[in-house]
Coordinates of C-alpha atoms (C1' of nucleotides) in Angstrom, one line a residue:
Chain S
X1 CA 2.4 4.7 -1.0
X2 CA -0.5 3.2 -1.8
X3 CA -3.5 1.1 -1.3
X4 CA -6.5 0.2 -3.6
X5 CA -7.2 3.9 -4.7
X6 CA -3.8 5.0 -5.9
X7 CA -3.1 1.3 -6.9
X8 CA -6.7 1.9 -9.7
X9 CA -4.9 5.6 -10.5
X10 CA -2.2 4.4 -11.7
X11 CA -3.8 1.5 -13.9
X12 CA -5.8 4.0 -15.4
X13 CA -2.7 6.3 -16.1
X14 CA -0.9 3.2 -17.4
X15 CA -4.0 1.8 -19.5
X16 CA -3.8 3.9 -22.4
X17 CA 0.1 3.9 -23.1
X18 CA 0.1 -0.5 -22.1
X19 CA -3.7 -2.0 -23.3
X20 CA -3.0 -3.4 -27.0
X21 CA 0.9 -2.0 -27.3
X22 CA 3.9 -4.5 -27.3
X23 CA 6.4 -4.5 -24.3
X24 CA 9.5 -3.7 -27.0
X25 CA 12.3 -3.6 -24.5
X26 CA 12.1 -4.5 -20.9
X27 CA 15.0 -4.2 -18.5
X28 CA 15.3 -4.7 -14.8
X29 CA 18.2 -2.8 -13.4
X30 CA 19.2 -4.9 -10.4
X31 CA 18.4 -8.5 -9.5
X32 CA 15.6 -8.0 -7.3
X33 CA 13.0 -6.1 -5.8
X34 CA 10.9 -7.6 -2.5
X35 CA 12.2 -10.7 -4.1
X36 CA 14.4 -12.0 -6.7
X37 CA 13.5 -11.5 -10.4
X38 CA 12.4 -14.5 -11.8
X39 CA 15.7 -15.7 -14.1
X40 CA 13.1 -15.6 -17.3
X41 CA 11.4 -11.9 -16.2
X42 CA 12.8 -10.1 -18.6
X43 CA 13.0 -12.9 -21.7
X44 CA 8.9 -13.2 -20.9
X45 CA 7.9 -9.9 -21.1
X46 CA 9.9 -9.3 -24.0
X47 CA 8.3 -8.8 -27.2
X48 CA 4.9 -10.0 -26.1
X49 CA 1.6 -7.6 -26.6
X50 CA -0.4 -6.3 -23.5
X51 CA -3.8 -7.6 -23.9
X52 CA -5.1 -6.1 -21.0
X53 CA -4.6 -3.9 -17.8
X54 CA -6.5 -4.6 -14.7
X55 CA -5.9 -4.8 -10.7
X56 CA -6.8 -7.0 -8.1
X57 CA -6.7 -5.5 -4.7
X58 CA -3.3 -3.6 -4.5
X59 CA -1.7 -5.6 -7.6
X60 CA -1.4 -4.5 -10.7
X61 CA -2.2 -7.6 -13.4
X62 CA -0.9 -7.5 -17.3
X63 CA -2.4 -9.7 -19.8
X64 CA 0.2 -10.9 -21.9
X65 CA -0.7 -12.3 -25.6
X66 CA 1.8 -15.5 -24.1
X67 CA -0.8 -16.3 -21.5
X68 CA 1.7 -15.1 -19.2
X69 CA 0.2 -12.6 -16.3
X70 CA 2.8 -9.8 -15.4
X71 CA 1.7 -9.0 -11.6
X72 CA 3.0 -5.5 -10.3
X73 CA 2.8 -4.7 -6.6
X74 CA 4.0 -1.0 -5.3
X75 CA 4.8 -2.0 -1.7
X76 CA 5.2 1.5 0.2
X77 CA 7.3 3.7 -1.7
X78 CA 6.8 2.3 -5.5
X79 CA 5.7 4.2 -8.5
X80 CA 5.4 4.4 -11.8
X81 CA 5.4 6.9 -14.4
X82 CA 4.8 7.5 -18.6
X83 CA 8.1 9.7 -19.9
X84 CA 8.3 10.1 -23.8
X85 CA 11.6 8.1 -25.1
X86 CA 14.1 10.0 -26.2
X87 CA 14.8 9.6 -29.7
X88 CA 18.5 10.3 -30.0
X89 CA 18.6 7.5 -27.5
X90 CA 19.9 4.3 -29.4
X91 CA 17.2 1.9 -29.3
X92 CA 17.2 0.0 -26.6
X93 CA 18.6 2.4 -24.8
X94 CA 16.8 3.9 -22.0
X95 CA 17.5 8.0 -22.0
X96 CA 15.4 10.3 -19.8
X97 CA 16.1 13.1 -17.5
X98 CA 17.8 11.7 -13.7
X99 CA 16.4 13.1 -11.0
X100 CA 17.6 13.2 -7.5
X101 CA 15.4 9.9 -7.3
X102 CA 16.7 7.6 -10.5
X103 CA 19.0 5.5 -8.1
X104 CA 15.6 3.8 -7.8
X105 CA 14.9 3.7 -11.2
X106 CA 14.4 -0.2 -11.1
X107 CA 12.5 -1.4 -14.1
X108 CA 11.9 0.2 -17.5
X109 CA 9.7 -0.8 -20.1
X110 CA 9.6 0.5 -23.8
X111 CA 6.1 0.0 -25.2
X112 CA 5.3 0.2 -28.7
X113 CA 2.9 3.2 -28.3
X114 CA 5.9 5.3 -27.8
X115 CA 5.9 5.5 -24.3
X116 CA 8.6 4.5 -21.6
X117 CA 7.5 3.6 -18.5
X118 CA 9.9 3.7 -15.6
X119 CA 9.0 1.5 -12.2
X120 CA 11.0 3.7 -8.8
X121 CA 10.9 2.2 -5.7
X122 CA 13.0 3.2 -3.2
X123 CA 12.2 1.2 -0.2
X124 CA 12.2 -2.2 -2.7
X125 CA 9.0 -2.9 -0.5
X126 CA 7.3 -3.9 -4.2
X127 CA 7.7 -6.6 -6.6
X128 CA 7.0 -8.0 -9.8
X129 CA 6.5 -11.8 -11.0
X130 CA 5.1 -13.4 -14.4
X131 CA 2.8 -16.0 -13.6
X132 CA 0.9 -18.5 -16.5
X133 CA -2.4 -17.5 -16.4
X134 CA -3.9 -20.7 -16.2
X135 CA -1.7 -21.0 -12.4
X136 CA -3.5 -18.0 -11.1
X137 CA -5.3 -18.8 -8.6
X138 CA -2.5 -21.6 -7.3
X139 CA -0.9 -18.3 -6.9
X140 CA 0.4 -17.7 -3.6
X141 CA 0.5 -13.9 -3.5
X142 CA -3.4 -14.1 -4.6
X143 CA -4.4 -17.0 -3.1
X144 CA -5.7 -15.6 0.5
X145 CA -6.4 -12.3 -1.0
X146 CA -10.6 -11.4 0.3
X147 CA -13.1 -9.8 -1.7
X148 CA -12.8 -6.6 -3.9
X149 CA -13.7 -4.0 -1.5
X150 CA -16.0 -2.5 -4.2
X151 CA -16.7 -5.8 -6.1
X152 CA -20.6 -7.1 -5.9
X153 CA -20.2 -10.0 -3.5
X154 CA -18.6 -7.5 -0.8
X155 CA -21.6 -6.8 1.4
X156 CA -22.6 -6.5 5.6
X157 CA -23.4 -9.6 5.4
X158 CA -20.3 -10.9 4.1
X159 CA -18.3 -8.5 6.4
X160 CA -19.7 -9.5 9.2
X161 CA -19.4 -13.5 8.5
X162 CA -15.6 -12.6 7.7
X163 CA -15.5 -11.0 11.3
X164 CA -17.6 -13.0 13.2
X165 CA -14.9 -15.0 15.2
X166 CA -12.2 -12.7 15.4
X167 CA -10.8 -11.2 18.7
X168 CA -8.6 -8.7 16.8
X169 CA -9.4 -4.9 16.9
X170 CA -11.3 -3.7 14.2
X171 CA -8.7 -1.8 12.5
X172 CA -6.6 -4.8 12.1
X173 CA -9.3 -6.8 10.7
X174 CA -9.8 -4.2 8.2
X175 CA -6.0 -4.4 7.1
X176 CA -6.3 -8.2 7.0
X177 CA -6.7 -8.2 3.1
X178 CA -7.8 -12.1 3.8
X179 CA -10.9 -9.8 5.0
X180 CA -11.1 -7.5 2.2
X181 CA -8.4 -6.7 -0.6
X182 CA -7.3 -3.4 -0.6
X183 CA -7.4 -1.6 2.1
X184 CA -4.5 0.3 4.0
X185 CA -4.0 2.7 7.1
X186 CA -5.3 5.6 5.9
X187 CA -8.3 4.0 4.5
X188 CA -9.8 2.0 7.4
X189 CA -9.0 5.1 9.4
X190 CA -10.7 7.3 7.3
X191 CA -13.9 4.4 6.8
X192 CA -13.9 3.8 10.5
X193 CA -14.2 7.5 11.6
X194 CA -17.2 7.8 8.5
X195 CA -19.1 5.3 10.2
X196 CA -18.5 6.7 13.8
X197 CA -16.7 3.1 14.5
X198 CA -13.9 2.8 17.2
X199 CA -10.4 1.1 15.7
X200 CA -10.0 -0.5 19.1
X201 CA -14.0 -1.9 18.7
X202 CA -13.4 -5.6 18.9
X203 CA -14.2 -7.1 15.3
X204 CA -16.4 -9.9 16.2
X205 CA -19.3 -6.7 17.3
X206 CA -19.8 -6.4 13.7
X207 CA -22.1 -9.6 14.0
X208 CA -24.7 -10.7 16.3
X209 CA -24.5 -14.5 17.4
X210 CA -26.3 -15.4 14.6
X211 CA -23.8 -14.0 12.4
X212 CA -26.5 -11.5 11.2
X213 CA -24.7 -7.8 10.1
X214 CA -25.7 -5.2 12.3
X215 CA -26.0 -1.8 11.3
X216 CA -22.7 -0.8 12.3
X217 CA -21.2 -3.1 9.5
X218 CA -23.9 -1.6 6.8
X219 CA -22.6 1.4 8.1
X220 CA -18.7 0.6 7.8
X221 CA -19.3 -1.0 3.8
X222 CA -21.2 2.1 3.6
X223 CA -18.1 4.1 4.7
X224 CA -15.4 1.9 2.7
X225 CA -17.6 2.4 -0.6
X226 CA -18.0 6.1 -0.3
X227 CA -14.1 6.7 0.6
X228 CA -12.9 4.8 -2.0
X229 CA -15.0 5.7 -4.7
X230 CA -14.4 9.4 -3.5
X231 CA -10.3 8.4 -3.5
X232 CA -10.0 6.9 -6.9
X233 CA -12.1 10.1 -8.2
X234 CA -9.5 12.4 -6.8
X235 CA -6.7 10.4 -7.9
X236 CA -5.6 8.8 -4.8
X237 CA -4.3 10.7 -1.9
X238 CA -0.5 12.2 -2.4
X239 CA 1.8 12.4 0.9
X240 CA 5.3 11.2 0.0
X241 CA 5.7 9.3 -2.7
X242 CA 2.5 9.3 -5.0
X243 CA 1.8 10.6 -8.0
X244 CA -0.4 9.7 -11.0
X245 CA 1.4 8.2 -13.5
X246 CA 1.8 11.6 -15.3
X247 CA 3.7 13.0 -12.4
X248 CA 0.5 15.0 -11.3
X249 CA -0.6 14.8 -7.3
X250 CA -3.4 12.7 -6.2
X251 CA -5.5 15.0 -3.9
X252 CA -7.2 13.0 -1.7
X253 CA -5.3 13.8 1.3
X254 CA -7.3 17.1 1.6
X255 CA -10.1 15.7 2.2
X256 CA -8.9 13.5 5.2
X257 CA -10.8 13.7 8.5
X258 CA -8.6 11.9 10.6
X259 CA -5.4 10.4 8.9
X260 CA -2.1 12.9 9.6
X261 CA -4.5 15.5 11.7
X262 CA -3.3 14.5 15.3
X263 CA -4.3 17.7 17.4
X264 CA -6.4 19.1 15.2
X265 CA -10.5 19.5 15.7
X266 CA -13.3 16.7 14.1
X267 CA -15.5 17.7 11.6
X268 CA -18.1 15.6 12.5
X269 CA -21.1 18.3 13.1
X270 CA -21.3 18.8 16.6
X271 CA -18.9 16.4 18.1
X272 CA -16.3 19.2 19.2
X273 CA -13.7 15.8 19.5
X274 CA -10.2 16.7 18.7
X275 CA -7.9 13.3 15.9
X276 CA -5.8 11.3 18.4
X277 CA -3.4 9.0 17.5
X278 CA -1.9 5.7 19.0
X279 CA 0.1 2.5 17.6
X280 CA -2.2 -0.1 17.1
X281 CA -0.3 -3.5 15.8
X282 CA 2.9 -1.9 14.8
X283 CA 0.9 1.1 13.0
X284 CA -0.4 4.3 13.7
X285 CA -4.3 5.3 14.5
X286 CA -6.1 8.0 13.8
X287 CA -9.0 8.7 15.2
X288 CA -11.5 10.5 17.5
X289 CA -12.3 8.8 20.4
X290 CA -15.6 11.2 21.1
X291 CA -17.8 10.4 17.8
X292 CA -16.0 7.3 16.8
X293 CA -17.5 4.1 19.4
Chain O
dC1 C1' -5.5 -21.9 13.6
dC2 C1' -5.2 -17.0 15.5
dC3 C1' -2.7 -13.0 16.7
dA4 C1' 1.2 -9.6 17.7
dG5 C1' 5.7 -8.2 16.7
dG6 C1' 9.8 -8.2 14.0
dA7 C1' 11.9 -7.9 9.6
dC8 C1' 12.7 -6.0 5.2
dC9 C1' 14.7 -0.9 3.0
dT10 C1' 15.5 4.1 2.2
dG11 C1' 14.4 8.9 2.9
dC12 C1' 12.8 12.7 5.5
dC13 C1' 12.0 15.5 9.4
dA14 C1' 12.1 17.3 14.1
dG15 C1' 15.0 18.0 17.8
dC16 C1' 19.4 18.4 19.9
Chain P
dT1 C1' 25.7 22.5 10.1
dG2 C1' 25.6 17.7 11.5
dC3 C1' 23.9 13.6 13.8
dT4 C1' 20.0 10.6 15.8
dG5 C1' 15.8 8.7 16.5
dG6 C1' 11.3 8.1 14.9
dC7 C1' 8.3 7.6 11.3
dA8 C1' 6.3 6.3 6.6
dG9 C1' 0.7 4.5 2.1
dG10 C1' 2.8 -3.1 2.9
dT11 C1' 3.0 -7.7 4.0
dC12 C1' 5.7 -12.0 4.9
dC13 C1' 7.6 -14.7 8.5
dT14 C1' 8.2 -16.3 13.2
dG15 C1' 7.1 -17.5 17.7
dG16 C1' 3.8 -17.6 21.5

DNA sequence: CCCAGGACCTGCCAGC
DNA sequence: TGCTGGCAGGTCCTGG
């Protein structure tokens, strides 16, 4: 499901029920996600206050009042969302309506601002670790992770330098989140065909020898800010899986160009070019091969 | 070191 | 109705 957009949703849809509450009962339903729970996951969540809610490219990161970091990643298919506990439940007990989909039901937390919060991930693509605060950046997860995508020090410039010896496509530099943290398929393809930019453009053209930025990479951070910012403010894009933490639909998906609209005609203004898609390192391309160059 | 491809897992959908 | 193959918003690991 999701990449920095839906990843910022869901933070804010978790903020208000986690920031300044205490994690009351935590329970993880089978021994491992991605990866194995850590044997202390549960015993250092446990009772400890959330001091803060924030993200860092596609990873969710709680403060914990331990000095412990809880770090949340949603892989492809994870979600979360905010039910009201049921209070005929006995405490501890986690009692909430199944769905078709609570097989998947993989981690619950019972915060004290009266809120559960229920972790589903079906393809077990996500994960969650608690790290010491004061080990995060020996972190391994975080280490390589590039700049915030619409953090200050991402600029042309640094785009560019990021690029300058690479002999990959574009597109794949643009998933590379050494590049820049954050991105996913639909959102390069959308920032690539905003900035008229072929995925098959070799990245290194985003510089000139002297490592300069040339206006195609203003053009491309130009794209990546305006998609994003336009992304978070629709709550994310909803295909499959996502949904804001209050079980609404992102909406962002309507106002693709490219992503999921094989056959159909571009909107650029007078291109007339119809979305065509190919498998570009493993993963599906959209784009249009008349307006993007 | 760089890069491409495979692996991980489940669900859904189109086509037979 | 099945069943089957292909595809899915990510990223780690391996081998060239």
């Amino acid at each position: 499901m999701p990449e920095l957009p839906e990843v910022e949703t869901v933070r804010r849809g978790l903020q208000p029920v986690m920031e300044g509450a205490k994690i009351v009962v935590a329970e993880a339903r089978r021994p491992d996600l991605r990866f194995p729970f850590q044997p202390d996951f549960v015993a250092r969540l446990q009772g400890q206050i959330v001091t803060g809610l924030g993200r860092r490219a596609k990873y969710l990161m709680a403060d914990l009042g331990s000095g412990d970091v809880l770090l949340m990643h949603l892989g492809m298919s994870g979600s979360f969302r905010v039910i009201k506990p049921d209070n005929e439940a006995a405490p501890g007990e986690f009692h909430y309506p199944k769905g078709k989909d609570s097989a998947h039901d993989h981690v619950l937390f019972r915060m004290s601002s009266g809120a559960d919060i229920v972790f589903n991930d079906p393809r077990r693509f996500g994960y969650m670790k608690v790290i010491a605060r004061n080990a995060l950046e020996d972190e391994p997860l975080l280490r390589d992770l590039g700049p915030e995508p619409l953090g200050n020090e991402f600029d042309a410039a640094m785009l560019a330098r990021s690029c300058q010896d690479k002999t990959t496509s574009l597109k794949a530099a643009l998933l590379d989140q050494r590049v820049v943290a954050g991105l996913g398929n639909i959102y390069v393809c959308e920032a690539l065909h905003r900035s008229h930019l072929s995925p098959r453009r070799i990245a290194a053209t985003l510089s000139t020898k002297k490592s300069e930025p040339t206006d195609h990479a203003k053009r491309l951070v130009g794209a990546i800010h305006t998609v994003l910012n336009d992304a978070i403010k629709a709550g994310g894009s909803s295909l499959r899986d996502h949904r804001q933490t209050s079980g609404e639909l992102g909406y962002f998906q309507h106002s693709f160009k490219v992503y999921d609209r094989e056959g159909e005609k571009c909107t650029t203004p007078r291109c007339g070019g119809t979305i065509k898609r190919f498998t570009q390192n493993g993963r599906s391309t959209f784009w249009c091969s008349k307006c993007q160059k």
